[in-house]
Tab-separated table of C-alpha atoms and ligand atoms in Angstrom:
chain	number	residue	atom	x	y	z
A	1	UNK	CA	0.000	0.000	0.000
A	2	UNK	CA	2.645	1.851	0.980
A	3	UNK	CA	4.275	1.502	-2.481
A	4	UNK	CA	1.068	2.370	-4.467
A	5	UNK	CA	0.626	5.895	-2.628
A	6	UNK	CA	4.321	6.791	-3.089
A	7	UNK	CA	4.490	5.827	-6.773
A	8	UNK	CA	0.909	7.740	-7.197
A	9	UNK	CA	1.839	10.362	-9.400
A	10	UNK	CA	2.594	7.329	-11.920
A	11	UNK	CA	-1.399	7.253	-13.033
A	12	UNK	CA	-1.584	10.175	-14.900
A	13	UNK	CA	1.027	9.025	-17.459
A	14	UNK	CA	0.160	5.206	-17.345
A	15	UNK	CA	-3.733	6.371	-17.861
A	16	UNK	CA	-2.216	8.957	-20.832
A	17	UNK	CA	-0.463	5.893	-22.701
A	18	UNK	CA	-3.239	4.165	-22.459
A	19	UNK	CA	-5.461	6.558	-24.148
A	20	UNK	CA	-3.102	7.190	-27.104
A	21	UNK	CA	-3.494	3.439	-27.343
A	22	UNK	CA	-6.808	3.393	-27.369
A	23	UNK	CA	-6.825	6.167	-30.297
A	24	UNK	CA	-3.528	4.431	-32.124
A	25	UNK	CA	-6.416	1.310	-32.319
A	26	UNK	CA	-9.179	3.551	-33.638
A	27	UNK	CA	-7.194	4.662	-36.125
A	28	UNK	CA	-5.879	1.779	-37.393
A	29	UNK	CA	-9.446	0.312	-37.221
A	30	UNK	CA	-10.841	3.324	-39.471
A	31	UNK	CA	-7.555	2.120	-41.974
A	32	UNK	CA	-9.265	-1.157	-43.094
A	33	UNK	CA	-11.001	-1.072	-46.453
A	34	UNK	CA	-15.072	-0.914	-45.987
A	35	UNK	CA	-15.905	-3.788	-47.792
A	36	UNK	CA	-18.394	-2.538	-50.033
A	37	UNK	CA	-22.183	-4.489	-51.148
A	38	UNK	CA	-22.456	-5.249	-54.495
A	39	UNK	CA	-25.723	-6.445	-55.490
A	40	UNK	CA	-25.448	-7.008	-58.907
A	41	UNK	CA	-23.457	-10.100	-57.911
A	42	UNK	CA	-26.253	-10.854	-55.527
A	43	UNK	CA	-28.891	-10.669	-58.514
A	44	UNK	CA	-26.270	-13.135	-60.863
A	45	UNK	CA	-26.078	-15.513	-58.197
A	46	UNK	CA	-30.007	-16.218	-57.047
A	47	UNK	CA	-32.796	-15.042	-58.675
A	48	UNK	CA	-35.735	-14.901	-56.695
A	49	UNK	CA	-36.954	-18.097	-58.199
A	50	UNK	CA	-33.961	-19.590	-58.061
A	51	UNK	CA	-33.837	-19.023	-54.123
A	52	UNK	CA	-37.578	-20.187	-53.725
A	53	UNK	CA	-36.605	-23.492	-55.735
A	54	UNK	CA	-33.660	-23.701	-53.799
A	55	UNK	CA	-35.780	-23.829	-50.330
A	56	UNK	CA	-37.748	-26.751	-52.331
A	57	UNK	CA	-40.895	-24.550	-52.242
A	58	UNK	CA	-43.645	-27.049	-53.617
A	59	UNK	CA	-46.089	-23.950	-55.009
A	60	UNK	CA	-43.223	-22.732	-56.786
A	61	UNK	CA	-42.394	-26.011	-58.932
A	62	UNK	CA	-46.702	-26.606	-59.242
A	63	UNK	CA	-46.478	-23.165	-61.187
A	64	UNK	CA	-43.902	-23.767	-63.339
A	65	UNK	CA	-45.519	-27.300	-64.278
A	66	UNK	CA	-48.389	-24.614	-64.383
A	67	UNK	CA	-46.505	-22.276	-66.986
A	68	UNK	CA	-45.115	-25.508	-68.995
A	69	UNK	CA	-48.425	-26.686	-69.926
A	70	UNK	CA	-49.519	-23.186	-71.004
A	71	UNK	CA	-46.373	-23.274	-72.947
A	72	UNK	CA	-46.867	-26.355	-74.887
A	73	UNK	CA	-50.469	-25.993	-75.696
A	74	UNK	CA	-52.790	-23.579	-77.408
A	75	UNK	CA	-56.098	-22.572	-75.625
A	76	UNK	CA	-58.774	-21.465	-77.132
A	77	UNK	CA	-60.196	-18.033	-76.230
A	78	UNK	CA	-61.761	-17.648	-73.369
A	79	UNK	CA	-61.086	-20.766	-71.618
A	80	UNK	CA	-59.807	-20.727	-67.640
A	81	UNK	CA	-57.034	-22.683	-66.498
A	82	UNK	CA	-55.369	-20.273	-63.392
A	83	UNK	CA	-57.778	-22.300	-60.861
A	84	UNK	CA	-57.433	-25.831	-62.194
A	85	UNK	CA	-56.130	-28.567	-59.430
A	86	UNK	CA	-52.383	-28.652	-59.441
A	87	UNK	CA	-52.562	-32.254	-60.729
A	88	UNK	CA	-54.622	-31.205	-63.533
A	89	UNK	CA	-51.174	-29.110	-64.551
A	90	UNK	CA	-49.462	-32.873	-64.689
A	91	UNK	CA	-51.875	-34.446	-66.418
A	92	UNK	CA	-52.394	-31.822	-69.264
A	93	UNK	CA	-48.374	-32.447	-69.471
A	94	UNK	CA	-48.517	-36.703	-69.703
A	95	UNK	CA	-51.372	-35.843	-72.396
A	96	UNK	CA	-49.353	-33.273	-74.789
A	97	UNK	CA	-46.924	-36.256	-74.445
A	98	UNK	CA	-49.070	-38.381	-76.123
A	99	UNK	CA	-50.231	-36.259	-78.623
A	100	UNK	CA	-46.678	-35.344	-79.259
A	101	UNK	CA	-45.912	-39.356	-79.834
A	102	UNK	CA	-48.974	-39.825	-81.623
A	103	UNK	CA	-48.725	-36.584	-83.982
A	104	UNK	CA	-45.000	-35.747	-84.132
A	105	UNK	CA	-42.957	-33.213	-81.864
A	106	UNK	CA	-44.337	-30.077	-83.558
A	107	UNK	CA	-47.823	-30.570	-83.020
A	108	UNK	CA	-49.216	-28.071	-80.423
A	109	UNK	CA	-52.327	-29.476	-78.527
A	110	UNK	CA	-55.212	-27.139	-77.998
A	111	UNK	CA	-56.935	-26.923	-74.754
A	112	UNK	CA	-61.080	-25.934	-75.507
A	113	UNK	CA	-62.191	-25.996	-71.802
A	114	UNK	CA	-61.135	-25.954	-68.195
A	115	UNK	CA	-63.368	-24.361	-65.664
A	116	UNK	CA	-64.796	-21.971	-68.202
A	117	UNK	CA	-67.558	-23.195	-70.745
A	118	UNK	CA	-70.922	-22.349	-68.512
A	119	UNK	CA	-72.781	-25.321	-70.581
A	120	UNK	CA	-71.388	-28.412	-69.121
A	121	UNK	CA	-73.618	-31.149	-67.276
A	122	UNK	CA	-74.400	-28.922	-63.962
A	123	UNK	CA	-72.228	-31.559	-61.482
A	124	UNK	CA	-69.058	-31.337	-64.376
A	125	UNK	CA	-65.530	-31.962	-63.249
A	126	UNK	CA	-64.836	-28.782	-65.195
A	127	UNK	CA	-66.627	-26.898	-62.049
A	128	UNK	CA	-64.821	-28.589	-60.065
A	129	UNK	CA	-61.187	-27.467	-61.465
A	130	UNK	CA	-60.793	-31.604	-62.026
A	131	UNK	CA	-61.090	-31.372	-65.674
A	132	UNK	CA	-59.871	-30.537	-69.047
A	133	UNK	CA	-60.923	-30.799	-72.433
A	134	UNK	CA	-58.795	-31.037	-75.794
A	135	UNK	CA	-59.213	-30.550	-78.995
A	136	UNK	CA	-58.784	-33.798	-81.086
A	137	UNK	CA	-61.133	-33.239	-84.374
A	138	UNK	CA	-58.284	-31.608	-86.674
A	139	UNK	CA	-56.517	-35.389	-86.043
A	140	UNK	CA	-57.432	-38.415	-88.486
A	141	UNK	CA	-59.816	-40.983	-86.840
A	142	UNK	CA	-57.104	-43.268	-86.021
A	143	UNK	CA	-54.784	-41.014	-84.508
A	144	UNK	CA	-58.224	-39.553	-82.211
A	145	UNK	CA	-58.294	-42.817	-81.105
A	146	UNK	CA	-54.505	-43.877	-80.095
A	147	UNK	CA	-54.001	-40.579	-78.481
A	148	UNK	CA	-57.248	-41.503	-76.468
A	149	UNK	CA	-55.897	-44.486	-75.504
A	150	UNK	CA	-52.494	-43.892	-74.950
A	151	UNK	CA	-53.588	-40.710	-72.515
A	152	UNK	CA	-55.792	-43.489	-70.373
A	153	UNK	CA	-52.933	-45.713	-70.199
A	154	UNK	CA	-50.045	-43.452	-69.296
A	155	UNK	CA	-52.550	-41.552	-66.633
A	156	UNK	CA	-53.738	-44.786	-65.148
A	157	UNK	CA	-56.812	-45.418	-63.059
A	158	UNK	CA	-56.752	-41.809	-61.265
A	159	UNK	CA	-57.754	-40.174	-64.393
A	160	UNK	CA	-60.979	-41.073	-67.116
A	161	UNK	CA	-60.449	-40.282	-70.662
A	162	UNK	CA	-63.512	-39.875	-72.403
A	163	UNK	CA	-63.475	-39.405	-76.450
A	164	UNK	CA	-66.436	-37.524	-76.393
A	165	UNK	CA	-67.863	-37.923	-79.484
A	166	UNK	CA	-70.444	-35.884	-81.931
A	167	UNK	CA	-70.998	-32.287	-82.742
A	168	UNK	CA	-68.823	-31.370	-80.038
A	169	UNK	CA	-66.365	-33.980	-80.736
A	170	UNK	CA	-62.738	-33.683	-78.164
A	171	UNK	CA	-60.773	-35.517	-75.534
A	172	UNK	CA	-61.949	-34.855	-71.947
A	173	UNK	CA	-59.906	-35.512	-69.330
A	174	UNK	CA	-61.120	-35.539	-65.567
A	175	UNK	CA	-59.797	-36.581	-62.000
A	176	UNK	CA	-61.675	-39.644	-60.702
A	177	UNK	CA	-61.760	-38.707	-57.492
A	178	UNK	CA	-62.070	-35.125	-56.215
A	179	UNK	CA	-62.192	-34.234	-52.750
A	180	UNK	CA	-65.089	-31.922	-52.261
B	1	ZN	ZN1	-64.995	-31.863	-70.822
């Protein structure tokens, strides 16, 4: 104790060499670069879809199953497809499939109804978003008929195919069993 009161007047320098430090650090700190944000590399990296994919968001991969069927078919004016059951997107894909192997690769499918045409039987699939109609009438009979049969194979007993014959004449395609 005795010590510490005689060497005293030591604080004032000791407390001044440590504040030079203190500012010598600041400084020094205030030398590093500033890393700067960039976010045009951001943007090149993820896109926004990209990202959504990436966290394996299912809505994100039922639209663009969504946009590839709009892609690959025609539809005729006026028909509704944005509320359609998300399997109704997979479907309409396994069917331009067959239309592609029945009719060659450049054939694009039309699509004449989803939940659109007000005149269907009242209790329709196609009110019920389970449903989709093609056209087939521009194909020779033979071709109407493998493509009709090839679409009920490949979509198995989940799906009916009906070659709706007639005045009307297409390919409808409906879910078997729709939960209310
Ligand atoms: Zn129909």
């Amino acid at each position: 104790m005795q010590f510490f009161v005689k060497h005293l007047y030591l604080i004032a320098p000791v407390l001044a060499i440590v504040a030079l430090f203190g500012v010598y650090r600041l400084i020094k700190a205030n030398d590093r670069p500033i890393p700067h944000y960039e976010p045009k590399q951001v943007e090149e990296t993820w896109s926004a879809e990209e990202y959504m994919r990436h966290l394996n968001l299912k809505p994100f991969n039922q639209r663009e199953v969504h946009q590839l069927l709009l892609k690959r078919t025609r539809q005729k004016p006026g028909v509704y497809l944005e509320s359609l059951l998300p399997a109704m997107d997979t479907m309409g894909i396994e069917v331009v499939r067959c239309y592609h192997k029945v009719m060659g690769d450049d054939y694009v499918p039309v699509i004449t109804s989803g939940n659109d045409y007000p005149y269907h039987k009242q209790n329709s699939k196609h009110y019920k978003n389970a449903a989709m109609d093609f056209r087939i009438v521009d194909m020779p009979m033979n071709k109407r008929r493998e493509v009709a049969e090839m679409a009920q194979d490949k979509l198995g007993p989940r799906f009916r195919v009906l070659w709706e014959k007639g005045e009307m004449e297409h390919l409808h395609v409906e879910m078997v069993d729709v939960e209310e």
